[in-house]
JSON list of C-alpha atoms in Angstrom, two decimals:
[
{"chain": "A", "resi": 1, "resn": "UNK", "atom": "CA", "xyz": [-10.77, -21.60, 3.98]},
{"chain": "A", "resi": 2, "resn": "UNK", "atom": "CA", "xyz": [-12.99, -21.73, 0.82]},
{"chain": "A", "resi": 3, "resn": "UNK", "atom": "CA", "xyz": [-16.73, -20.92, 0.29]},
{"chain": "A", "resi": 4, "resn": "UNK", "atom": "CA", "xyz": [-17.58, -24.47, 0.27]},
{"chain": "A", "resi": 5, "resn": "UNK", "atom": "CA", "xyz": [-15.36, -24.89, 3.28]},
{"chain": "A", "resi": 6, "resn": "UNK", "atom": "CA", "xyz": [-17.19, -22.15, 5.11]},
{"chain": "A", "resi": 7, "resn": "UNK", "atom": "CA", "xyz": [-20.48, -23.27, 4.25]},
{"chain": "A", "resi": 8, "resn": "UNK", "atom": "CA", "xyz": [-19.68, -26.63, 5.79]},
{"chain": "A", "resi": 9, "resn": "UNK", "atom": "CA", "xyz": [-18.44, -24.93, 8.94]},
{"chain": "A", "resi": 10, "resn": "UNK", "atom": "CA", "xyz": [-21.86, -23.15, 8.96]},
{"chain": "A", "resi": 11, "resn": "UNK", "atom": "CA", "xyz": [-23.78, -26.13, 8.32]},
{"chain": "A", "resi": 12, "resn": "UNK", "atom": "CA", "xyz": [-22.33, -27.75, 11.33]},
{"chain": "A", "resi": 13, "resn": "UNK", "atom": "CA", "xyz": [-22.17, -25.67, 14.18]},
{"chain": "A", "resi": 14, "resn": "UNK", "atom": "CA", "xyz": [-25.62, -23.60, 13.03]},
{"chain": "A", "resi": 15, "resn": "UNK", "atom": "CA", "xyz": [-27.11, -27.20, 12.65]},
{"chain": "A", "resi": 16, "resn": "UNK", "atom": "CA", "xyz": [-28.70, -26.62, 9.14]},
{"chain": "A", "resi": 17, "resn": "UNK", "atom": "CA", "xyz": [-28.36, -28.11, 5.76]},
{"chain": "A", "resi": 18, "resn": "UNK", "atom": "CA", "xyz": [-25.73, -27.34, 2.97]},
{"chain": "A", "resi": 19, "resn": "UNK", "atom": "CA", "xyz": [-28.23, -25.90, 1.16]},
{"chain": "A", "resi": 20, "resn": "UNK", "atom": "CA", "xyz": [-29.95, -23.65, 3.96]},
{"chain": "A", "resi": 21, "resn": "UNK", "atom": "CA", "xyz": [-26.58, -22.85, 4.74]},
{"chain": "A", "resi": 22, "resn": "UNK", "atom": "CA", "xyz": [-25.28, -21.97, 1.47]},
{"chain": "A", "resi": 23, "resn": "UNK", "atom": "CA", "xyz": [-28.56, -19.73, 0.86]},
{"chain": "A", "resi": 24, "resn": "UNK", "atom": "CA", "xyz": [-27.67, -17.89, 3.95]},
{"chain": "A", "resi": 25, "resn": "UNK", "atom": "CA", "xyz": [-24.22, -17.42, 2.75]},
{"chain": "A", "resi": 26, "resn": "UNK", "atom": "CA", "xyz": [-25.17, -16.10, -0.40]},
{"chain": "A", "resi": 27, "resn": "UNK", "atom": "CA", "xyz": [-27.74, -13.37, 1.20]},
{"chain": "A", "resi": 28, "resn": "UNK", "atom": "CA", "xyz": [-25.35, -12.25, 3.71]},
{"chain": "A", "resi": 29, "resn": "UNK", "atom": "CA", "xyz": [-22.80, -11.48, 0.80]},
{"chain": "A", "resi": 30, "resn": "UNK", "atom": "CA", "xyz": [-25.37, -10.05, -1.65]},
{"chain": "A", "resi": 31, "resn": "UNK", "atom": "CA", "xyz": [-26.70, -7.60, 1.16]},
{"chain": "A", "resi": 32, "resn": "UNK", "atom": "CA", "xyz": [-23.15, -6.29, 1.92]},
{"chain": "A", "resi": 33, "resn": "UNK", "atom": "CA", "xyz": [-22.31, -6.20, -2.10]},
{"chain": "A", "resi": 34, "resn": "UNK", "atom": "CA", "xyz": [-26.42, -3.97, -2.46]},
{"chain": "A", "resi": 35, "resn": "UNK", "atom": "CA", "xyz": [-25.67, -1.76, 0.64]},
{"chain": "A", "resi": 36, "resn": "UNK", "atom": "CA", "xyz": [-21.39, -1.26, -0.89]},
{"chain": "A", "resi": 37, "resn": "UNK", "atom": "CA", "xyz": [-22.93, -0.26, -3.82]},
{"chain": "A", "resi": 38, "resn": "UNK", "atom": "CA", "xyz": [-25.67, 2.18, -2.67]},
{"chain": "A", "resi": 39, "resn": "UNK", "atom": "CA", "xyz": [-22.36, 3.91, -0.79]},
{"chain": "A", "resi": 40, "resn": "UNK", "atom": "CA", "xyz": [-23.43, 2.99, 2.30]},
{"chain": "A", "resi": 41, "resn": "UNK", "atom": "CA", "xyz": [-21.58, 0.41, 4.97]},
{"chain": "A", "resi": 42, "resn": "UNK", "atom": "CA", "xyz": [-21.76, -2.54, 6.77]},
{"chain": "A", "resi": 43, "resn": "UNK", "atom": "CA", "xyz": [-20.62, -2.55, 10.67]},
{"chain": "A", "resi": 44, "resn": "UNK", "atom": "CA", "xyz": [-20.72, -6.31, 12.30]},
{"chain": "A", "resi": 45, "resn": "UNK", "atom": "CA", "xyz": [-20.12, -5.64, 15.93]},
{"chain": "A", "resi": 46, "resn": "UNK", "atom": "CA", "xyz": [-16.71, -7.99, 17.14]},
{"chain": "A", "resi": 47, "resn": "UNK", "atom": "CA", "xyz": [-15.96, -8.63, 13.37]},
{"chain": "A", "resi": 48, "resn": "UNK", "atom": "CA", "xyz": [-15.26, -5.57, 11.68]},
{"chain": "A", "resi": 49, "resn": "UNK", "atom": "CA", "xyz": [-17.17, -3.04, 8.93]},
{"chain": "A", "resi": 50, "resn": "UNK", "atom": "CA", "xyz": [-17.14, -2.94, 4.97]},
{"chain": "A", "resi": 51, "resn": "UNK", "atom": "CA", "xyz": [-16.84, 0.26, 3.50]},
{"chain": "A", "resi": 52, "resn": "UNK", "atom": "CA", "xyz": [-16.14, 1.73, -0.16]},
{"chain": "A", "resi": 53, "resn": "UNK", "atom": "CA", "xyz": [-13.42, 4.39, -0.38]},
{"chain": "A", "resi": 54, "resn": "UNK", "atom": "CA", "xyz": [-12.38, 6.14, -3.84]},
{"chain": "A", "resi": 55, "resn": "UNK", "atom": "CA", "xyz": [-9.01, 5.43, -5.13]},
{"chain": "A", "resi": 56, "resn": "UNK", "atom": "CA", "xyz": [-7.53, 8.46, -7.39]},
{"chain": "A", "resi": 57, "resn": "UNK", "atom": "CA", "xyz": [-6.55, 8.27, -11.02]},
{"chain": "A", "resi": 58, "resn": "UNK", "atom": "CA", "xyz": [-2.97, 7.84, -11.04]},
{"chain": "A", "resi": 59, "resn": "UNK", "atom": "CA", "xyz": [0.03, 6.93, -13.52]},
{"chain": "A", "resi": 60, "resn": "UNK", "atom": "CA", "xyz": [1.43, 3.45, -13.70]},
{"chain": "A", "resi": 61, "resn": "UNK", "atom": "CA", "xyz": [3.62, 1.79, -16.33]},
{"chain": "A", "resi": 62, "resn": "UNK", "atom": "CA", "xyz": [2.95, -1.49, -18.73]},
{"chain": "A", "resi": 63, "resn": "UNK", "atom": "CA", "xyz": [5.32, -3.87, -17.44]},
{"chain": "A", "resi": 64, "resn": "UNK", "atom": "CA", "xyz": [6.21, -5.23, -20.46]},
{"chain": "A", "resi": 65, "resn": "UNK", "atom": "CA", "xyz": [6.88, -1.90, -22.76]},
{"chain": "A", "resi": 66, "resn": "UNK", "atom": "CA", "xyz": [7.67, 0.64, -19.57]},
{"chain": "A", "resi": 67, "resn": "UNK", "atom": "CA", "xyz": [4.89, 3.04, -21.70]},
{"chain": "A", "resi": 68, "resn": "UNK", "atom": "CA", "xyz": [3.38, 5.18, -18.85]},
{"chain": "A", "resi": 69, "resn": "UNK", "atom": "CA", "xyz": [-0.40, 4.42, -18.61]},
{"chain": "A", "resi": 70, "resn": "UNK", "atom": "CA", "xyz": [-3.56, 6.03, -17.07]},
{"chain": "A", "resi": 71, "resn": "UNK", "atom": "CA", "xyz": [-5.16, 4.36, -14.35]},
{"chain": "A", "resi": 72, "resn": "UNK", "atom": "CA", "xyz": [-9.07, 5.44, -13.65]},
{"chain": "A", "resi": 73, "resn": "UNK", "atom": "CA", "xyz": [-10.20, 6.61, -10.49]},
{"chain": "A", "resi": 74, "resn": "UNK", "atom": "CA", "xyz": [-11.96, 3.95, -8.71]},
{"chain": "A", "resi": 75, "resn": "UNK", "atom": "CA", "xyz": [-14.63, 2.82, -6.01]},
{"chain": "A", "resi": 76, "resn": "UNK", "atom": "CA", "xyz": [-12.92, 0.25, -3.73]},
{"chain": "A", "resi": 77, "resn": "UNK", "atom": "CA", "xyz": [-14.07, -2.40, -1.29]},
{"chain": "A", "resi": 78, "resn": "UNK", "atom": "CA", "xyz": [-12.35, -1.68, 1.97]},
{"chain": "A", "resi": 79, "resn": "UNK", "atom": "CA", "xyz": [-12.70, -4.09, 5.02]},
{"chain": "A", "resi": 80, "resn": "UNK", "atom": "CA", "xyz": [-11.59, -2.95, 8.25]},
{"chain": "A", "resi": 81, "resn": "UNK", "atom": "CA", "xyz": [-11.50, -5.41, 11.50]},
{"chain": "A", "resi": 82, "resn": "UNK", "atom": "CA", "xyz": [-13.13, -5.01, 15.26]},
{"chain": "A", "resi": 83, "resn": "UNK", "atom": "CA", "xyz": [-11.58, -4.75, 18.12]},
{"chain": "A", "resi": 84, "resn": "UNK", "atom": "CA", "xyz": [-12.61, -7.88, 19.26]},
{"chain": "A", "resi": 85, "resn": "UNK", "atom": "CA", "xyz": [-11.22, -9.87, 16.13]},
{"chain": "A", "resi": 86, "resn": "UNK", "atom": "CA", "xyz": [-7.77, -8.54, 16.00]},
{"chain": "A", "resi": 87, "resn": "UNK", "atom": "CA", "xyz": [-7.92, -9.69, 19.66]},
{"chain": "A", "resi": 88, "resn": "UNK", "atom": "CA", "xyz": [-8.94, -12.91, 18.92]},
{"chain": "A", "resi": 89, "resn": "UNK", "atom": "CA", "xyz": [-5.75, -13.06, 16.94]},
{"chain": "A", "resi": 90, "resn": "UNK", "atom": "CA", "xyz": [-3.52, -12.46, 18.99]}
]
């Protein structure tokens, strides 16, 4: 499924317009991205929570020359799911 997939979906069974439904869309994903980037996290009960977690620098290699390269240290998106959607999955 694709954003314009998913906004359909949402337009449907919430029984609002493209547009409302994209706009909703767009500030439920901006006020995860503000509150990620503040440090903070996001916890939707029976869906999961967004977090940020720090990656360490580390040493990887070009692929193409096998030269050993520095890789910054790093502020990640993490996702991880609810109870209640890993059950829904299986």
């Amino acid at each position: 499924m694709n954003k314009t997939e998913l906004i359909e979906h949402i337009a449907k069974h919430a029984d609002i317009s493209k547009a409302a439904a994209s706009r909703a869309l767009e500030a439920t994903i901006g006020a995860v991205k503000t509150t990620l980037k503040k440090g903070g996290t996001v916890s939707l009960v029976g869906f999961g929570s967004f977090a940020v977690t720090k990656r360490a620098q580390r040493t990887g290699r070009n692929p193409r020359t096998g030269a050993a390269i520095k890789i910054k240290a790093a502020k990640v998106p993490k996702f991880r799911p609810g109870k209640a959607l890993k059950d829904a999955l299986n």
